[in-house]
GROMACS .gro file of C-alpha atoms in nm:
model
  223
    1PHE     CA    1  -0.054   0.364  -0.813
    2GLY     CA    2  -0.427   0.476  -0.899
    3PRO     CA    3  -0.677   0.649  -0.689
    4GLY     CA    4  -0.607   0.428  -0.394
    5THR     CA    5  -0.871   0.610  -0.189
    6ARG     CA    6  -0.912   0.321   0.033
    7SER     CA    7  -0.524   0.299   0.134
    8ARG     CA    8  -0.433   0.655   0.085
    9PRO     CA    9  -0.610   0.779   0.413
   10LEU     CA   10  -0.399   0.481   0.606
   11GLN     CA   11  -0.058   0.617   0.438
   12SER     CA   12  -0.178   0.968   0.560
   13ARG     CA   13  -0.264   0.863   0.916
   14LEU     CA   14   0.073   0.675   0.960
   15ASP     CA   15   0.259   0.935   0.793
   16ILE     CA   16   0.426   0.707   0.548
   17ALA     CA   17   0.624   0.890   0.289
   18HIS     CA   18   0.476   0.817  -0.049
   19GLU     CA   19   0.429   0.912  -0.411
   20HIS     CA   20   0.075   0.912  -0.543
   21ILE     CA   21   0.079   0.840  -0.915
   22PRO     CA   22  -0.255   0.886  -1.076
   23VAL     CA   23  -0.399   0.632  -1.314
   24ASP     CA   24  -0.630   0.775  -1.600
   25TYR     CA   25  -0.926   0.517  -1.575
   26GLY     CA   26  -1.109   0.697  -1.864
   27LYS     CA   27  -0.811   0.664  -2.088
   28GLY     CA   28  -0.786   0.285  -2.011
   29GLU     CA   29  -0.429   0.352  -1.853
   30HIS     CA   30  -0.504   0.030  -1.609
   31MET     CA   31  -0.560  -0.183  -1.912
   32THR     CA   32  -0.219  -0.142  -2.069
   33GLU     CA   33   0.041  -0.432  -2.072
   34ASP     CA   34   0.285  -0.222  -1.870
   35TYR     CA   35   0.021  -0.195  -1.604
   36ALA     CA   36  -0.054  -0.561  -1.590
   37LYS     CA   37   0.308  -0.624  -1.525
   38MET     CA   38   0.236  -0.459  -1.193
   39ASN     CA   39  -0.126  -0.603  -1.157
   40PRO     CA   40  -0.233  -0.894  -1.389
   41GLN     CA   41  -0.583  -0.816  -1.263
   42LYS     CA   42  -0.554  -0.472  -1.435
   43GLU     CA   43  -0.740  -0.300  -1.154
   44ILE     CA   44  -0.673   0.006  -0.936
   45PRO     CA   45  -0.484   0.050  -0.735
   46VAL     CA   46  -0.136  -0.104  -0.707
   47LEU     CA   47   0.136  -0.052  -0.445
   48GLU     CA   48   0.505  -0.040  -0.525
   49ASP     CA   49   0.738  -0.072  -0.215
   50ASP     CA   50   1.105  -0.105  -0.331
   51GLY     CA   51   1.024  -0.332  -0.617
   52PHE     CA   52   0.777  -0.540  -0.441
   53TYR     CA   53   0.423  -0.474  -0.595
   54LEU     CA   54   0.079  -0.553  -0.431
   55SER     CA   55  -0.266  -0.512  -0.564
   56GLU     CA   56  -0.589  -0.542  -0.359
   57SER     CA   57  -0.684  -0.258  -0.119
   58ASN     CA   58  -0.734  -0.496   0.162
   59ALA     CA   59  -0.373  -0.669   0.138
   60ILE     CA   60  -0.224  -0.298   0.097
   61LEU     CA   61  -0.395  -0.177   0.415
   62GLN     CA   62  -0.282  -0.505   0.605
   63TYR     CA   63   0.071  -0.473   0.458
   64LEU     CA   64   0.124  -0.114   0.541
   65CYS     CA   65   0.023  -0.175   0.887
   66GLU     CA   66   0.227  -0.476   0.938
   67LYS     CA   67   0.548  -0.342   0.794
   68TYR     CA   68   0.547   0.035   0.885
   69ALA     CA   69   0.315   0.024   1.214
   70PRO     CA   70   0.302  -0.319   1.375
   71ASP     CA   71   0.182  -0.201   1.706
   72SER     CA   72  -0.071   0.049   1.568
   73PRO     CA   73  -0.428   0.019   1.688
   74LEU     CA   74  -0.515   0.060   1.341
   75TYR     CA   75  -0.484  -0.296   1.303
   76PRO     CA   76  -0.502  -0.449   1.653
   77LYS     CA   77  -0.305  -0.782   1.741
   78ASP     CA   78  -0.553  -0.928   1.969
   79PRO     CA   79  -0.695  -1.231   1.762
   80LYS     CA   80  -1.062  -1.116   1.806
   81GLU     CA   81  -1.002  -0.763   1.766
   82ARG     CA   82  -0.806  -0.840   1.437
   83ALA     CA   83  -1.083  -1.097   1.319
   84LEU     CA   84  -1.341  -0.839   1.348
   85VAL     CA   85  -1.118  -0.602   1.147
   86ASN     CA   86  -1.062  -0.868   0.897
   87HIS     CA   87  -1.424  -0.959   0.865
   88ARG     CA   88  -1.523  -0.607   0.792
   89LEU     CA   89  -1.251  -0.579   0.519
   90CYS     CA   90  -1.390  -0.911   0.356
   91PHE     CA   91  -1.755  -0.802   0.424
   92ASN     CA   92  -1.697  -0.472   0.209
   93LEU     CA   93  -1.493  -0.644  -0.067
   94SER     CA   94  -1.739  -0.938  -0.113
   95PHE     CA   95  -2.098  -0.815   0.009
   96LEU     CA   96  -2.126  -0.454   0.042
   97TYR     CA   97  -1.928  -0.285  -0.231
   98PRO     CA   98  -2.010  -0.547  -0.522
   99GLN     CA   99  -2.374  -0.407  -0.461
  100ILE     CA  100  -2.266  -0.059  -0.464
  101SER     CA  101  -2.027  -0.105  -0.762
  102ALA     CA  102  -2.331  -0.275  -0.962
  103TYR     CA  103  -2.585  -0.029  -0.877
  104VAL     CA  104  -2.390   0.300  -0.854
  105MET     CA  105  -2.059   0.272  -1.036
  106ALA     CA  106  -2.114   0.047  -1.332
  107PRO     CA  107  -2.419   0.245  -1.477
  108ILE     CA  108  -2.197   0.568  -1.442
  109PHE     CA  109  -1.903   0.420  -1.650
  110PHE     CA  110  -2.039   0.163  -1.873
  111ASP     CA  111  -2.368   0.059  -2.046
  112TYR     CA  112  -2.587  -0.055  -1.753
  113GLU     CA  113  -2.897   0.016  -1.593
  114ARG     CA  114  -2.976   0.079  -1.228
  115THR     CA  115  -3.264  -0.204  -1.180
  116PRO     CA  116  -3.500  -0.267  -0.891
  117MET     CA  117  -3.335  -0.591  -0.830
  118GLY     CA  118  -2.996  -0.413  -0.808
  119LEU     CA  119  -3.162  -0.170  -0.538
  120LYS     CA  120  -3.280  -0.485  -0.361
  121LYS     CA  121  -2.936  -0.622  -0.326
  122LEU     CA  122  -2.789  -0.291  -0.220
  123HIS     CA  123  -3.048  -0.258   0.062
  124ILE     CA  124  -2.985  -0.635   0.176
  125ALA     CA  125  -2.612  -0.533   0.202
  126LEU     CA  126  -2.671  -0.214   0.388
  127ALA     CA  127  -2.908  -0.388   0.617
  128ALA     CA  128  -2.635  -0.632   0.697
  129PHE     CA  129  -2.391  -0.346   0.778
  130GLU     CA  130  -2.670  -0.173   0.991
  131THR     CA  131  -2.688  -0.515   1.203
  132TYR     CA  132  -2.312  -0.516   1.239
  133MET     CA  133  -2.307  -0.163   1.364
  134SER     CA  134  -2.581  -0.240   1.619
  135ARG     CA  135  -2.384  -0.525   1.749
  136LEU     CA  136  -2.089  -0.307   1.843
  137GLY     CA  137  -2.273   0.000   1.985
  138GLY     CA  138  -2.002   0.217   1.891
  139LYS     CA  139  -1.880   0.471   1.646
  140PHE     CA  140  -1.649   0.257   1.437
  141ALA     CA  141  -1.694  -0.052   1.211
  142ALA     CA  142  -1.492  -0.298   1.387
  143GLY     CA  143  -1.438  -0.198   1.762
  144ASP     CA  144  -1.430   0.108   1.979
  145HIS     CA  145  -1.182   0.306   1.782
  146LEU     CA  146  -1.066   0.374   1.430
  147THR     CA  147  -0.926   0.073   1.241
  148ILE     CA  148  -0.834   0.001   0.871
  149ALA     CA  149  -1.186  -0.164   0.834
  150ASP     CA  150  -1.328   0.203   0.849
  151PHE     CA  151  -1.138   0.303   0.540
  152PRO     CA  152  -1.304   0.096   0.263
  153LEU     CA  153  -1.623   0.109   0.417
  154VAL     CA  154  -1.626   0.488   0.431
  155THR     CA  155  -1.488   0.480   0.064
  156SER     CA  156  -1.800   0.245  -0.026
  157VAL     CA  157  -2.070   0.461   0.135
  158MET     CA  158  -1.916   0.775  -0.023
  159CYS     CA  159  -2.014   0.646  -0.353
  160LEU     CA  160  -2.378   0.629  -0.251
  161GLU     CA  161  -2.339   0.998  -0.129
  162GLY     CA  162  -2.186   1.090  -0.476
  163ILE     CA  163  -2.519   1.001  -0.624
  164ASN     CA  164  -2.727   1.152  -0.338
  165PHE     CA  165  -2.851   0.798  -0.238
  166ASN     CA  166  -3.043   0.823   0.083
  167ILE     CA  167  -2.932   0.618   0.389
  168ASP     CA  168  -3.173   0.746   0.655
  169GLN     CA  169  -3.319   0.403   0.707
  170TYR     CA  170  -2.963   0.285   0.829
  171PRO     CA  171  -2.931   0.547   1.116
  172LEU     CA  172  -2.620   0.366   1.272
  173VAL     CA  173  -2.464   0.359   0.920
  174LYS     CA  174  -2.540   0.716   0.869
  175ALA     CA  175  -2.405   0.811   1.225
  176TRP     CA  176  -2.082   0.626   1.182
  177TYR     CA  177  -2.010   0.780   0.832
  178ALA     CA  178  -2.086   1.142   0.987
  179ASN     CA  179  -1.871   1.052   1.283
  180PHE     CA  180  -1.579   0.970   1.040
  181LYS     CA  181  -1.623   1.297   0.862
  182GLN     CA  182  -1.619   1.506   1.178
  183GLN     CA  183  -1.356   1.355   1.371
  184TYR     CA  184  -1.114   1.291   1.066
  185PRO     CA  185  -1.152   1.586   0.827
  186GLU     CA  186  -0.811   1.526   0.690
  187LEU     CA  187  -0.870   1.169   0.601
  188TRP     CA  188  -1.220   1.243   0.473
  189ALA     CA  189  -1.068   1.512   0.252
  190ILE     CA  190  -0.896   1.231   0.057
  191SER     CA  191  -1.241   1.030   0.008
  192ALA     CA  192  -1.404   1.367  -0.066
  193GLU     CA  193  -1.192   1.405  -0.397
  194GLY     CA  194  -1.332   1.070  -0.517
  195MET     CA  195  -1.693   1.156  -0.406
  196ALA     CA  196  -1.659   1.479  -0.623
  197GLU     CA  197  -1.558   1.300  -0.919
  198ILE     CA  198  -1.862   1.047  -0.880
  199ALA     CA  199  -2.082   1.328  -0.845
  200GLU     CA  200  -1.955   1.497  -1.154
  201PHE     CA  201  -1.958   1.172  -1.331
  202GLU     CA  202  -2.306   1.097  -1.238
  203LYS     CA  203  -2.426   1.426  -1.409
  204ASN     CA  204  -2.170   1.409  -1.698
  205PRO     CA  205  -2.076   1.058  -1.774
  206PRO     CA  206  -1.714   1.004  -1.902
  207ASP     CA  207  -1.658   0.907  -2.243
  208LEU     CA  208  -1.494   0.571  -2.233
  209THR     CA  209  -1.540   0.502  -2.610
  210GLY     CA  210  -1.171   0.478  -2.647
  211MET     CA  211  -1.152   0.186  -2.401
  212ASP     CA  212  -1.139  -0.161  -2.521
  213HIS     CA  213  -1.288  -0.333  -2.213
  214PRO     CA  214  -1.287  -0.719  -2.227
  215ILE     CA  215  -1.613  -0.755  -2.024
  216HIS     CA  216  -1.805  -0.433  -1.974
  217PRO     CA  217  -2.005  -0.289  -2.250
  218ILE     CA  218  -1.897   0.069  -2.328
  219LYS     CA  219  -2.172   0.347  -2.285
  220LYS     CA  220  -2.229   0.577  -2.593
  221VAL     CA  221  -2.202   0.916  -2.454
  222LYS     CA  222  -2.407   1.189  -2.622
  223LYS     CA  223  -2.178   1.494  -2.721
   0.00000   0.00000   0.00000
């Protein structure tokens, strides 16, 4: 359920039969009690597999590989190779995307400003990503081939492109991102849909005045 742009490329890559059910974030459909029965965190996405509900994109990616493609190189079995994949998933979840979310996404949807401190934190995270890419010396985030680690990282950097954020000072990250687009156009097309929405919302912020969010202040959109 939900946009699920982090897990949908994997479902496409593994040719897993699935139904994508959109959840309207602007209308707060993820905040309902019915949605909370599937995901108490009230966040997007949620996977439902024959009555089994699973949230958190990383867990969904890992589950899909382990159940439907246990021998896939997308989630390698070698302990060290898998550890790198798991690390990059954790790195994105806890270090990179939180800064992108705070600097890019939160000011689009809620009453927050982009600040110099937020920009500094974002550059620190991007610099760390650049360092990890330099250690591998390859075209992929966690090894010498495509893995599930690439999917959420592409989705994160896609948010930056959505607001025309320049990443020229991170040439390895930029090359990795461009390589993904070029080598996997069918997978990139899924993320591109989300990027187009972000670009549009950057120009015309969505009206979320109907959402009763427990934490984030709702932005008053001028009509």
